[in-house]
Coordinates of N, CA and C in Angstrom, one line a residue:
X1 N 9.5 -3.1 5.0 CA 8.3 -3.4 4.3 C 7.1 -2.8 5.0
X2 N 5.8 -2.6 3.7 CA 4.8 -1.8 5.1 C 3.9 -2.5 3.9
X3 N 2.7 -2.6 5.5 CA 1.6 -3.3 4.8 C 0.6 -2.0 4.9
X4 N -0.5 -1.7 3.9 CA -1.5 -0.7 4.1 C -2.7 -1.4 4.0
X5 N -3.6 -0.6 4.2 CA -5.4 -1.1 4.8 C -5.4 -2.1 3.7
X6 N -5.2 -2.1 2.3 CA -6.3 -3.0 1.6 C -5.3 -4.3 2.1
X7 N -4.4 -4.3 1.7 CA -3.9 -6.2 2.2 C -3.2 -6.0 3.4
X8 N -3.7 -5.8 4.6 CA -3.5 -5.8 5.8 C -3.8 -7.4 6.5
X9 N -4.7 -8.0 6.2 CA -4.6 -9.0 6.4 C -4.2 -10.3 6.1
X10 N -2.4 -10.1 6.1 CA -1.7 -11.2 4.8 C -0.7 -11.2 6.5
X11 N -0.5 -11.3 7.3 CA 0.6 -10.8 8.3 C 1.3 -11.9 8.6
X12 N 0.8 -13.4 8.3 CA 1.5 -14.8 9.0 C 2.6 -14.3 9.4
X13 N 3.4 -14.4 8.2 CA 4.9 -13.8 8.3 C 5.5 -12.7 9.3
X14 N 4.6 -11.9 9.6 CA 5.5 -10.8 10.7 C 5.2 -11.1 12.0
X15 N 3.8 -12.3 12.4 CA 3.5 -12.8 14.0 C 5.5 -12.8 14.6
X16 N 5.2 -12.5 15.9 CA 6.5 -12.3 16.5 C 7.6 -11.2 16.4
X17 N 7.5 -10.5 15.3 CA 8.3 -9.2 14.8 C 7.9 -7.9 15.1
X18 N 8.7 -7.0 15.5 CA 8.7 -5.5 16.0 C 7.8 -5.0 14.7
X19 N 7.0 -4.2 15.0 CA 6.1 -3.6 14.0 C 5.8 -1.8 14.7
X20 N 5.0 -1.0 13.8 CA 4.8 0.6 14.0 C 3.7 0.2 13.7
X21 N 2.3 0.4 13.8 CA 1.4 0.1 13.7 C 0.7 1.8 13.1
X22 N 0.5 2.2 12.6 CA -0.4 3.9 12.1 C -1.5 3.4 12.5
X23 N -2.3 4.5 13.3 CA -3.5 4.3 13.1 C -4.2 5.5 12.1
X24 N -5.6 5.2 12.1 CA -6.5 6.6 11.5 C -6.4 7.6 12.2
X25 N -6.1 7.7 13.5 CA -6.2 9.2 14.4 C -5.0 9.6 14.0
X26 N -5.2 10.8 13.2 CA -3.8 11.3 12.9 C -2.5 11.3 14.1
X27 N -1.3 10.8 13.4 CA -0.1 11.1 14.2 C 0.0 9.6 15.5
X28 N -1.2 8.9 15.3 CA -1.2 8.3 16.6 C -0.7 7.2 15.5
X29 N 0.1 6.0 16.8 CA 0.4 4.9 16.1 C 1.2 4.1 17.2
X30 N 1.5 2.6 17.2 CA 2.1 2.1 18.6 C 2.8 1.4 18.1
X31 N 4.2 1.3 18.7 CA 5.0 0.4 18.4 C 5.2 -0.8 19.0
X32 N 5.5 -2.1 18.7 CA 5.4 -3.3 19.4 C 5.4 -4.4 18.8
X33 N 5.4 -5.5 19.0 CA 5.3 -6.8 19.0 C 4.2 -7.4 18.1
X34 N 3.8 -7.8 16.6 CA 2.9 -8.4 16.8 C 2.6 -9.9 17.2
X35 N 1.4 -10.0 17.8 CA 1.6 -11.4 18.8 C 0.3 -12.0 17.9
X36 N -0.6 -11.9 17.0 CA -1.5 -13.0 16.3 C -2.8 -11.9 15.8
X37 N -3.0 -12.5 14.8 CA -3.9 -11.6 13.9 C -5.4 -12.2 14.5
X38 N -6.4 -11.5 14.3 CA -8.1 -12.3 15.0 C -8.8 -12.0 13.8
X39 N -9.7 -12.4 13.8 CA -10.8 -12.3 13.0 C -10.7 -10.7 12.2
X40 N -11.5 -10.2 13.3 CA -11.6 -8.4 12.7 C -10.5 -7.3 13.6
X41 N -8.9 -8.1 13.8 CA -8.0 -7.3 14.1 C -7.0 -7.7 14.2
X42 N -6.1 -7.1 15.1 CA -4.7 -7.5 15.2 C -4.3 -7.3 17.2
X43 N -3.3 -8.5 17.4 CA -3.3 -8.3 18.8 C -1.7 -8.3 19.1
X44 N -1.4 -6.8 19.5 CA 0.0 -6.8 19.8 C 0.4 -6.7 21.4
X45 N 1.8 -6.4 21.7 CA 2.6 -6.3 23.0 C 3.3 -5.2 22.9
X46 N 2.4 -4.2 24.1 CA 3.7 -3.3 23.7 C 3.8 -2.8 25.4
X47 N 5.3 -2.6 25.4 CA 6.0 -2.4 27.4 C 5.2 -3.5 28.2
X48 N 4.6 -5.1 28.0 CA 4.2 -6.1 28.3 C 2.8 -5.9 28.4
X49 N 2.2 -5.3 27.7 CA 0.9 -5.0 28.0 C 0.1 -5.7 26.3
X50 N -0.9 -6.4 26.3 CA -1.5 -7.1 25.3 C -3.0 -5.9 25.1
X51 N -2.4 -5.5 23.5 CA -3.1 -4.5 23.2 C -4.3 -5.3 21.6
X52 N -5.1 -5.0 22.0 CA -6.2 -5.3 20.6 C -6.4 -4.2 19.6
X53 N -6.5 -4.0 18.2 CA -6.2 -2.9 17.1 C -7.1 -3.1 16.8
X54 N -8.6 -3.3 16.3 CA -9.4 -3.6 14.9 C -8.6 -3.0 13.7
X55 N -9.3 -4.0 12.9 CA -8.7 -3.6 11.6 C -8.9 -2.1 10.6
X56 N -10.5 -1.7 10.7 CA -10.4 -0.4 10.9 C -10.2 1.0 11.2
X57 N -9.3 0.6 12.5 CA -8.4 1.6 12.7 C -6.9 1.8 12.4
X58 N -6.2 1.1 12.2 CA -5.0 0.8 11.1 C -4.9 1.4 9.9
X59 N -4.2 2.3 9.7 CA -3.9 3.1 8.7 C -2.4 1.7 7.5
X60 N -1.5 1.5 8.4 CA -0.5 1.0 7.6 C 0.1 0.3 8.9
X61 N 0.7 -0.7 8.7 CA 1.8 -1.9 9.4 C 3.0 -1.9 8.4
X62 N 4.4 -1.3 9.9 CA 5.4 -1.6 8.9 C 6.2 -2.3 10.3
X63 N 7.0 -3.0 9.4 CA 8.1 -3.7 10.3 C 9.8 -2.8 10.3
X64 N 9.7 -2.8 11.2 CA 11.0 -2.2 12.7 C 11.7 -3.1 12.6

């Protein structure tokens, strides 16, 4: 399943699940954990490191 920019912020359901996160810099994108959605982003784990995303830079969220 993949989520893209316009309902990006629907994620309850995937908190704790492997995810590919795209960003807007072409080709760039990180894979990992998501661990809880914020206000204006998303906060993942990736190789144990707690990474912050805004929401405007997210191209698409798919689940791994």
């Amino acid at each position: 399943m993949k989520f893209h920019k316009k309902n990006i912020k629907d994620l309850d359901g995937w908190i704790g699940k492997s995810v590919k996160i795209l960003l807007t810099n072409e080709g760039s994108f990180y894979i990992g954990v998501l661990k809880e959605e914020q206000k204006n982003g998303i906060l993942i784990e990736v190789n144990g490191r707690m990474i912050y995303i805004p929401y405007e830079s997210v191209l698409s969220i798919e689940e791994i």
